[in-house]
Amino acid sequence: MAPAMAEGRPTLLALRGVGKAFSNGVTALRDVDLTIREGDFLSLLGPSGCGKSTALRLIAGLSTQTSGALDWRVKVDPAQIGFVFQEPTLLPWADVFDNVWLPLRLKGVSRAKAEPAVMAVLERVHLERFAKVVPRELSGGMKMRVSIARALVTRPRVLLMDEPFAALDEITRFKLNNDLLSLWQDERFTVVFVTHSVFESVFLSNRVVVMAARPGRVFGELAVDAAYPRDEGFRTSAGYAALCREASDVLAGAMNATAGSQDDGH
Amino acid sequence: MTVIDQPAAGLDVEEARRVRRERLERIGRWALPLAIMILAIWLWDRICVWNNIPKYILPRPGVVLQTMYDDAGLLFSSLLVTLKITFLSLALAVIGGVGLAVLFAQSKWVEMSFFPFAIVLQVTPIVAIFPLINIYVDNQTAKLLLCAWIVAFFPILSNTTLGLNSVDRNLLDMFKLNGATRWQQLRYLRLPAAMPYFLGGLKIAGGLSLIGAVVAEFVAGATGQSSGLASRIIEAGYRLNAPRLFAALVLISLTGILIFLVLSLVSHLILRRWHESAIKQER
């Protein structure tokens, strides 16, 4: 069954008037209001410098807001948050198994105890045959899959992804998009996905939140109410094209707003 | 569709040339230095003969070799003494260097406070410090060890400190997200990341600990308290026993080369699976 659309699911996290200013005077985020519901696949879409990565780091607890509040409506243990970086960020000296085992190892789970979970998640990302291989022997897409497997091995409730596929070629990216969607549908975690690609955000998410830059803020939101599962057919459908167009328009508005605020500001 | 003609079998001209060049390079890598070395020794021998140089000034290579054989008992027992100091001081340098580096990595403040002292120790010539050590330390072995340690520990300390601090920021975030303790961060992230740097420092320290040991023996030997290779050299110098002096010298430099080769091999074995420096390029 496809996850139900936006309404009707409980709120997981509400950002209220969240702002982040850095000591060098840059305001990365100003007055961000955002509600994330349980089971959402929410994309943060925007030009570079709009604070989407900063927002993700705030949610992850890697940094603290300077104003406003993050209101977790459901108690989520930090250990239940998975994070996927833009780069694979693997331990180069450890093989695939050890890299995926790491989050469990840090919680004191022995190799033998962790093995079923690690192998299961490696199977989910189609890397079960590569457990003994070190990262440098893998392709870019495979490394990213290891990174995703590592984020999923703790069975997180929230998966935060910071432009995870931006550095990959298109063919690999499409493949990983499909894999990610099927993982999301099976495991039912909540995803916050940062991207600068309109097409990727529309293909993946049920909600696209468009952000504007300088200062980073929420500009608009778009509900993508196409049904899941979405496959290659959806990627070439007229509905998808129309949604992409809609998202592009909102993004263009955000870009204009950015240019405007630049003129006002200086 | 167009069909592109391909060379039916084997390698094209450019590829064949490359393979040939690589093979030549592989042979040249050890054959050339060896040939030059043999040439130099032969020249040395000829110069002695042509100029009738007496053996107490410059012995012929054959005489040096003969001395090494005749005095083997004396020389090798001395070498053993020197080696003992060398390896003990290297081991202490590893423990001290890595230990201090780990301490430095725990806090920027500790590093800022103590690193200058390490530099002071490093830049002050050991020969100038030795008279002080000679006064303060009674035990002969401890004296030499301290000396060699001061010379050898710095590259390990400075390299390991650099390595412990050169960790990918995202990986640090990843550890933080997973609630890693300081110890786990050190054990699973910082120490492995510092390994290539540490091994680089170890290679330098290996040579330095030998130099440190010999220098320490020299200074100590001047007061007649040492039995290492350096004191054999001093002794031989006093007696104008040039062949034995040369034999001791050859032993020391062979030992240095051996230490370097062994440490290079260790480094290669540890890093070969993942670190760029140890991976053979295939293009």
XYZ file of C-alpha atoms in Angstrom, chain B residues 43-60 63:
19
model
C 87.407 2.972 -8.264
C 88.116 3.209 -4.527
C 90.266 0.096 -4.797
C 92.100 1.424 -7.887
C 92.790 4.810 -6.270
C 94.412 3.050 -3.307
C 96.606 1.002 -5.632
C 97.488 3.755 -8.116
C 98.517 6.176 -5.391
C 100.070 3.676 -3.046
C 97.900 4.888 -0.198
C 98.842 3.141 3.075
C 96.051 1.166 4.680
C 96.100 3.218 7.894
C 94.943 6.204 5.784
C 92.615 4.576 3.257
C 92.312 0.772 3.308
C 91.297 -1.073 0.165
C 90.952 -5.158 3.487
